[in-house]
Coordinates of N, CA, C and O in Angstrom, one line a residue:
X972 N -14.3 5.5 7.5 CA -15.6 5.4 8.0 C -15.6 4.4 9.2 O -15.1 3.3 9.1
X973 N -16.2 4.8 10.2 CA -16.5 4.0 11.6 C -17.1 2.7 11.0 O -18.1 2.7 10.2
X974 N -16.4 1.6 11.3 CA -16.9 -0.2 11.1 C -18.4 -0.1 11.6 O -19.5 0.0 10.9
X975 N -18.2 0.0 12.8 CA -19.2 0.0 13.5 C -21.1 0.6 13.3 O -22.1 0.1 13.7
X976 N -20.9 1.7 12.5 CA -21.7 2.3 11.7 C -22.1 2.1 10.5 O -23.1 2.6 10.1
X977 N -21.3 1.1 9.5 CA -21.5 1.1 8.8 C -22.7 -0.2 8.0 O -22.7 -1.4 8.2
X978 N -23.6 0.3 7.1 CA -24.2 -1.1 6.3 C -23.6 -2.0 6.2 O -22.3 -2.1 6.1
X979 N -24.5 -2.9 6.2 CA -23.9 -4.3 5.5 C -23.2 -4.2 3.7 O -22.5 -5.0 3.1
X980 N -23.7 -3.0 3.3 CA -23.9 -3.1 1.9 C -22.2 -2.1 1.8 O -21.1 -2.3 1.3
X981 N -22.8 -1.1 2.8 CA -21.0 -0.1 3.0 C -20.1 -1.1 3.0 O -19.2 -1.5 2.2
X982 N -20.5 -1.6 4.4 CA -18.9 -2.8 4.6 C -18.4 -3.5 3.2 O -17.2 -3.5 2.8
X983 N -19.9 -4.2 2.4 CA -19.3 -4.6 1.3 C -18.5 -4.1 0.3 O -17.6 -4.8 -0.2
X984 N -18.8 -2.9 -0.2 CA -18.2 -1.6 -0.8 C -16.6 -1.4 0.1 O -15.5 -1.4 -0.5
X985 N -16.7 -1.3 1.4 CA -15.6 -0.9 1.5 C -14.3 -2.0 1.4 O -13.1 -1.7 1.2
X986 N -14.9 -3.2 1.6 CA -14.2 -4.3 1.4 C -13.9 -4.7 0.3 O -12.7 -4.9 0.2
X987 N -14.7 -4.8 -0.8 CA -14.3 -4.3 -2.3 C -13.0 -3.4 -2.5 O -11.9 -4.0 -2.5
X988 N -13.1 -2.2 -2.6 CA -12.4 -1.6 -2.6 C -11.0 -1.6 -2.0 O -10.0 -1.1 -2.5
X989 N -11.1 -2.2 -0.8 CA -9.7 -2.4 -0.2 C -9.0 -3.3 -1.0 O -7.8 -3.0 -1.3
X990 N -9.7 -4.6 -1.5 CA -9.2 -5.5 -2.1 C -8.8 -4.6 -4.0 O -7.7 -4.9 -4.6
X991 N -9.5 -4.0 -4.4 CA -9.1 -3.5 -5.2 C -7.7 -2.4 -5.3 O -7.1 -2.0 -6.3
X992 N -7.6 -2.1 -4.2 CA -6.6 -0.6 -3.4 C -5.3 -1.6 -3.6 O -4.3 -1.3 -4.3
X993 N -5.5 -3.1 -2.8 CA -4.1 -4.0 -2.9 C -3.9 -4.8 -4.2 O -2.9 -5.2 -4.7
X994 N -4.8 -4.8 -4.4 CA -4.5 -5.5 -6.3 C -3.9 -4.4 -7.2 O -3.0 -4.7 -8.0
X995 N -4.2 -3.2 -7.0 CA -3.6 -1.8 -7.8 C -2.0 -2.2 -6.8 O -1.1 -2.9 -7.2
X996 N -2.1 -1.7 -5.9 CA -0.9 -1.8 -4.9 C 0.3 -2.6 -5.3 O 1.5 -2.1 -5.1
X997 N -0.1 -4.3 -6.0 CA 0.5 -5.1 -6.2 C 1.5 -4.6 -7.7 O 2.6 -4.8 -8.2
X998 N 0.2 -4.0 -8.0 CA 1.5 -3.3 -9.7 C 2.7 -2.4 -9.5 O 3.6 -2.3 -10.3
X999 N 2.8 -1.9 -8.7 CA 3.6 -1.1 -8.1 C 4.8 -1.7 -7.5 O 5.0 -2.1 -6.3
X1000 N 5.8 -1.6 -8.7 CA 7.2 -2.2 -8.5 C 8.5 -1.6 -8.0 O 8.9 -0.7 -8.7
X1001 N 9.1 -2.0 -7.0 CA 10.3 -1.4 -6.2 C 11.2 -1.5 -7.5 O 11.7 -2.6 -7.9
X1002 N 11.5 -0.4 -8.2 CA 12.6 -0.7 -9.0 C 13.9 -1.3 -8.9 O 14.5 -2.0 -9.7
X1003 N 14.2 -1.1 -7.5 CA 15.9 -1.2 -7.6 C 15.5 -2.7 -7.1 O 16.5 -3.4 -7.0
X1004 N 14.3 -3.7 -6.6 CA 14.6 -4.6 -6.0 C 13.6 -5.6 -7.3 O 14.0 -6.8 -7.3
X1005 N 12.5 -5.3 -8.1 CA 12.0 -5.5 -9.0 C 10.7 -6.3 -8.6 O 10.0 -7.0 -9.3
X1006 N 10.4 -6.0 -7.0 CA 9.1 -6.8 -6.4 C 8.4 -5.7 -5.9 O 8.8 -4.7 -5.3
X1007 N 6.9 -6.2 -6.1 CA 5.7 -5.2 -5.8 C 6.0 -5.0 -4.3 O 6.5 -5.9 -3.5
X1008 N 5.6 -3.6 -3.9 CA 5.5 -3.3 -2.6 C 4.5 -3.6 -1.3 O 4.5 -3.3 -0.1
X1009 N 3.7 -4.4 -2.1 CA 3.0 -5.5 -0.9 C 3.7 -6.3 -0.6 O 3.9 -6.4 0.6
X1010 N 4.3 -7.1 -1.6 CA 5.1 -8.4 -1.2 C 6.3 -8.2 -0.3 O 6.8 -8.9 0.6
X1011 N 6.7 -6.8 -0.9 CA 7.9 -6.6 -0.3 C 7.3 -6.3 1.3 O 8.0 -6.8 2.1
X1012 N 6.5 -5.9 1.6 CA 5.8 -5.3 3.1 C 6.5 -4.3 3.4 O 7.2 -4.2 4.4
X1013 N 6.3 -3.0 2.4 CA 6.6 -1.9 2.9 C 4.5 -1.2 3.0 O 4.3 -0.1 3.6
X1014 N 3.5 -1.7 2.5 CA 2.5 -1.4 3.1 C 1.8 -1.8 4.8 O 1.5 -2.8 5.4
X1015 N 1.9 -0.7 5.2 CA 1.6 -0.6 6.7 C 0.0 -0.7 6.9 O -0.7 -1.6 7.4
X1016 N -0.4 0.3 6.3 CA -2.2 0.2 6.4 C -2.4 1.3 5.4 O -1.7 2.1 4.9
X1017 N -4.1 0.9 5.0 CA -5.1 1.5 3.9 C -6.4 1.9 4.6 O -7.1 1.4 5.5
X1018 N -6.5 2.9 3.8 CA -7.7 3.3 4.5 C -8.3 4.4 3.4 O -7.6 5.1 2.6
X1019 N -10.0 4.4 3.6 CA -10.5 4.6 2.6 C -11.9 5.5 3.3 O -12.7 4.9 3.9
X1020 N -12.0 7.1 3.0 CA -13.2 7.2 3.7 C -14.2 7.3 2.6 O -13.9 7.0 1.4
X1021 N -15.6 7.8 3.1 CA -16.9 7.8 1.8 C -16.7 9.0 1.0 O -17.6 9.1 0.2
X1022 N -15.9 9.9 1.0 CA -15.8 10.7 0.0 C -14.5 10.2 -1.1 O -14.1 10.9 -2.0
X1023 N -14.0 9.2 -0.8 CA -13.1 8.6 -1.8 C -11.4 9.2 -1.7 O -10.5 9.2 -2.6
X1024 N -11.4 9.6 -0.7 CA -10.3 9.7 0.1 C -8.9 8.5 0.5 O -8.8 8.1 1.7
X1025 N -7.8 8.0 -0.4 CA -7.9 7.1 0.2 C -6.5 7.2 1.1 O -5.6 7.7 0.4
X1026 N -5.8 6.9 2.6 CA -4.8 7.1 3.2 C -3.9 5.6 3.2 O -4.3 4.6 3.8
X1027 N -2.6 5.8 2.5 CA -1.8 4.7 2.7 C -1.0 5.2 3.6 O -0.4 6.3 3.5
X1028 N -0.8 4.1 4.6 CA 0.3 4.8 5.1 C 1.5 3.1 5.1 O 1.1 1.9 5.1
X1029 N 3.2 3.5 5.0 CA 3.6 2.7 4.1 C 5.1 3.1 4.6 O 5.1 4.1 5.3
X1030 N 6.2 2.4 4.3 CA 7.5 2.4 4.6 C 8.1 2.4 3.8 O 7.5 2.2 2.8
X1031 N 9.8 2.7 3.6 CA 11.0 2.2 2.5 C 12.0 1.3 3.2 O 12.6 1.3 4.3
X1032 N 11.9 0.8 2.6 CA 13.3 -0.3 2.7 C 14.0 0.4 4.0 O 13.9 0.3 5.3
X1033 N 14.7 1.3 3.1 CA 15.6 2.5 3.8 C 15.3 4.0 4.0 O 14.7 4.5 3.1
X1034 N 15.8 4.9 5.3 CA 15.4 6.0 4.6 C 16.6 6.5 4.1 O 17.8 6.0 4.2
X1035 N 16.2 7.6 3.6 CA 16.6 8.4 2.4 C 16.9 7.6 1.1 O 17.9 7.7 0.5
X1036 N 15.6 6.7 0.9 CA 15.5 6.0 -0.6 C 15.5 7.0 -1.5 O 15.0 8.1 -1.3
X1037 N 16.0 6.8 -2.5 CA 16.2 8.1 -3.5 C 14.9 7.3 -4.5 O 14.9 7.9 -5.7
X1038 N 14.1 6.4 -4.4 CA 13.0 6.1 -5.0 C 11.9 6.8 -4.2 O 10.9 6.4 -4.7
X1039 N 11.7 7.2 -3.7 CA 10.3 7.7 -3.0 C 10.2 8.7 -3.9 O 9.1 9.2 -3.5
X1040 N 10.5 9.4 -4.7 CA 9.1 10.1 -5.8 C 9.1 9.0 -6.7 O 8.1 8.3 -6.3
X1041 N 9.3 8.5 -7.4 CA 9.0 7.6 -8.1 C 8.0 6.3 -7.4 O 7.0 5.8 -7.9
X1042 N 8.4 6.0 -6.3 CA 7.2 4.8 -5.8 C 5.9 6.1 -5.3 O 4.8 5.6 -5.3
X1043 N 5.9 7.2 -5.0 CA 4.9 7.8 -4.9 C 3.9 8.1 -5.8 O 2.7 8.2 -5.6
X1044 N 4.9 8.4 -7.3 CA 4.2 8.6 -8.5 C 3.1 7.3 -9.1 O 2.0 7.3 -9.6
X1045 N 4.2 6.3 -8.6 CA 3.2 5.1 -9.3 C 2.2 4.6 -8.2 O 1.4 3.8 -8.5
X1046 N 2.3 5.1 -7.3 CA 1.1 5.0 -6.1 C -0.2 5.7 -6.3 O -1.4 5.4 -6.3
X1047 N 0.5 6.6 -6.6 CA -0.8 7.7 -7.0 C -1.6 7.5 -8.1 O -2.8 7.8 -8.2
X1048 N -0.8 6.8 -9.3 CA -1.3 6.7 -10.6 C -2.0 5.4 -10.4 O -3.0 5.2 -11.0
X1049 N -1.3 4.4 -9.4 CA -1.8 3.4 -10.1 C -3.5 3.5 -8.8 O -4.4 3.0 -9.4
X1050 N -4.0 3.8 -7.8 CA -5.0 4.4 -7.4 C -6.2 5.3 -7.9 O -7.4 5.0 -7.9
X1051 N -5.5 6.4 -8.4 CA -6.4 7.1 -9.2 C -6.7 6.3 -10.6 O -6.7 6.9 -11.6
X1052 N -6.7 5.6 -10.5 CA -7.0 4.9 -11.7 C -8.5 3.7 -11.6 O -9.2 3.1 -12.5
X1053 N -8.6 3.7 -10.0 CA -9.4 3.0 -9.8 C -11.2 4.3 -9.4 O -11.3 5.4 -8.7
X1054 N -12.2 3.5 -10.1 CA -13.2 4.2 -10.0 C -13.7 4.2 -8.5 O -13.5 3.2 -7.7
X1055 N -14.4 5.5 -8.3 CA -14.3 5.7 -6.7 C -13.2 6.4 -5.6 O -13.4 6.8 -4.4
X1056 N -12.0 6.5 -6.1 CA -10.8 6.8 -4.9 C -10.7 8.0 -5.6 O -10.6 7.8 -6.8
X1057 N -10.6 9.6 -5.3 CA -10.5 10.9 -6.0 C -9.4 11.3 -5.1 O -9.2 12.5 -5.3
X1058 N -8.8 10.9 -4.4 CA -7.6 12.0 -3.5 C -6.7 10.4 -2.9 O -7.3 9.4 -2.7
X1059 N -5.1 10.8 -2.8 CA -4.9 9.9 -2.1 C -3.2 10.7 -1.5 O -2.5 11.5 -2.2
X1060 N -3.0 10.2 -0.2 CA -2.0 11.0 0.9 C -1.3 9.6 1.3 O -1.9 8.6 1.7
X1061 N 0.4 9.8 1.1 CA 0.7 8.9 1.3 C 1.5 9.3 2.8 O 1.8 10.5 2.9
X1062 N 1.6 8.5 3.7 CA 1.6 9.2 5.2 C 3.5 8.2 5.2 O 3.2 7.0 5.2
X1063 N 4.9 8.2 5.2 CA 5.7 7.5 5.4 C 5.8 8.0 7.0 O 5.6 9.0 7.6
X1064 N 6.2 6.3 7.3 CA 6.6 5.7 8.9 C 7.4 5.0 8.7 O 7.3 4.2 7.8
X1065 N 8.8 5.1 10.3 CA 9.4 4.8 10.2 C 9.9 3.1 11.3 O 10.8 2.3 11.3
X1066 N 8.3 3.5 12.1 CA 8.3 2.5 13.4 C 7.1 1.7 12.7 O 6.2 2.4 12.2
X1067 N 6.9 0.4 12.6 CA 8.6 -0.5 13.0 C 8.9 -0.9 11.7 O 8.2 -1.4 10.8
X1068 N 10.2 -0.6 11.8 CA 11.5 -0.4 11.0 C 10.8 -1.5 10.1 O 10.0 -2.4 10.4
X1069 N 11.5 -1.2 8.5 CA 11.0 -2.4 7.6 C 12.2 -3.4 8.2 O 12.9 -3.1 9.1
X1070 N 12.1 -4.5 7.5 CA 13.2 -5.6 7.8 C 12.7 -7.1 6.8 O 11.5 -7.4 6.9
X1071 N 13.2 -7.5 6.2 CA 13.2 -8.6 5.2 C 11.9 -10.0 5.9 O 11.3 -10.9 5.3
X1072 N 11.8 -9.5 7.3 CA 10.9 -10.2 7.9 C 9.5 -10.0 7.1 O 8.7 -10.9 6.8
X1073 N 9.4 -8.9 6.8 CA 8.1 -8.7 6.4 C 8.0 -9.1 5.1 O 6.8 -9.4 4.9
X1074 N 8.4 -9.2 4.4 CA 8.3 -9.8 2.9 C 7.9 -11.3 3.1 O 8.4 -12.1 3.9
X1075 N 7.0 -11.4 2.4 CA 6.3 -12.5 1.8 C 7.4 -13.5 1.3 O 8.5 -13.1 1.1
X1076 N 6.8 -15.1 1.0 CA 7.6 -15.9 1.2 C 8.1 -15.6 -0.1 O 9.3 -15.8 -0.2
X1077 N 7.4 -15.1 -1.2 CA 7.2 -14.8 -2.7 C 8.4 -14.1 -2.7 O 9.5 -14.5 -3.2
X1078 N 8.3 -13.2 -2.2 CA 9.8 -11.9 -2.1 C 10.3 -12.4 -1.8 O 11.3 -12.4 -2.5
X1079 N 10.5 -13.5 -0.5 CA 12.2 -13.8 0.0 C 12.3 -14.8 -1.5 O 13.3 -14.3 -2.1
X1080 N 11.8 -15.5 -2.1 CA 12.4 -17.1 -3.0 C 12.6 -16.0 -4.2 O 13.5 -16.6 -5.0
X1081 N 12.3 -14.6 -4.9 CA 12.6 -13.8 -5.9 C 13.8 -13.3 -5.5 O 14.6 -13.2 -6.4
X1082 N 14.3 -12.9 -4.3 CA 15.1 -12.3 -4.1 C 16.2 -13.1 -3.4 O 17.1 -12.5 -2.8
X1083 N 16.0 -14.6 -3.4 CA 17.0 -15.7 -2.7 C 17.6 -15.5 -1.5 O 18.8 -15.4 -1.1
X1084 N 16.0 -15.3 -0.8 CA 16.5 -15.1 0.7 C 15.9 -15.9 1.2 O 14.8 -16.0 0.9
X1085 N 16.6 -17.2 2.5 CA 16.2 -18.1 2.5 C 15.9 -18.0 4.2 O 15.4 -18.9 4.8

């Protein structure tokens, strides 16, 4: 939904919800590396329209991760689980490249990268 258009009461809702979209997001663990995929910064952007629509769009480590049905599955599961979101499309990109940069300080000191 256009910012710009939107209530004060929408924005609040939608802002909710985002914040709800990355707290689900956070359960969502990279198996082979054992840290959530926010921390890790393979989430690019979220996006959420008024029919409960929601679009992540998001990276892998690597490509041809042989985890992408599995991090898809638990994407999906752990979203549709939240009241309000009924559809969700996970969009993978490749620019710009993930890289250890993007991980939170949390991920580098779990995974003793200094």
């Amino acid at each position: 939904m256009a910012e710009d258009t939107q209530t004060p009461e929408e924005a609040a809702y939608f802002a909710d919800m985002k914040q709800k979209i990355v707290a689900a997001l956070e359960l969502v663990i990279d198996p082979e590396l054992g840290i959530d995929i926010i921390n890790l910064g393979l989430i690019y952007g979220v996006d959420l329209d008024e029919n409960g629509h929601c679009d992540i769009e998001m990276t892998l480590t690597t490509m041809g991760c042989p985890l992408t049905d599995i991090l898809d599955d638990s994407i999906h599961h752990a979203l549709l689980a939240i009241d309000g979101i009924e559809s969700v499309d996970i969009h993978l990109v490749w620019y710009p490249a993930w890289s250890p940069d993007r991980m939170t300080r949390y991920a580098k000191m779990a995974l003793g990268i200094h």
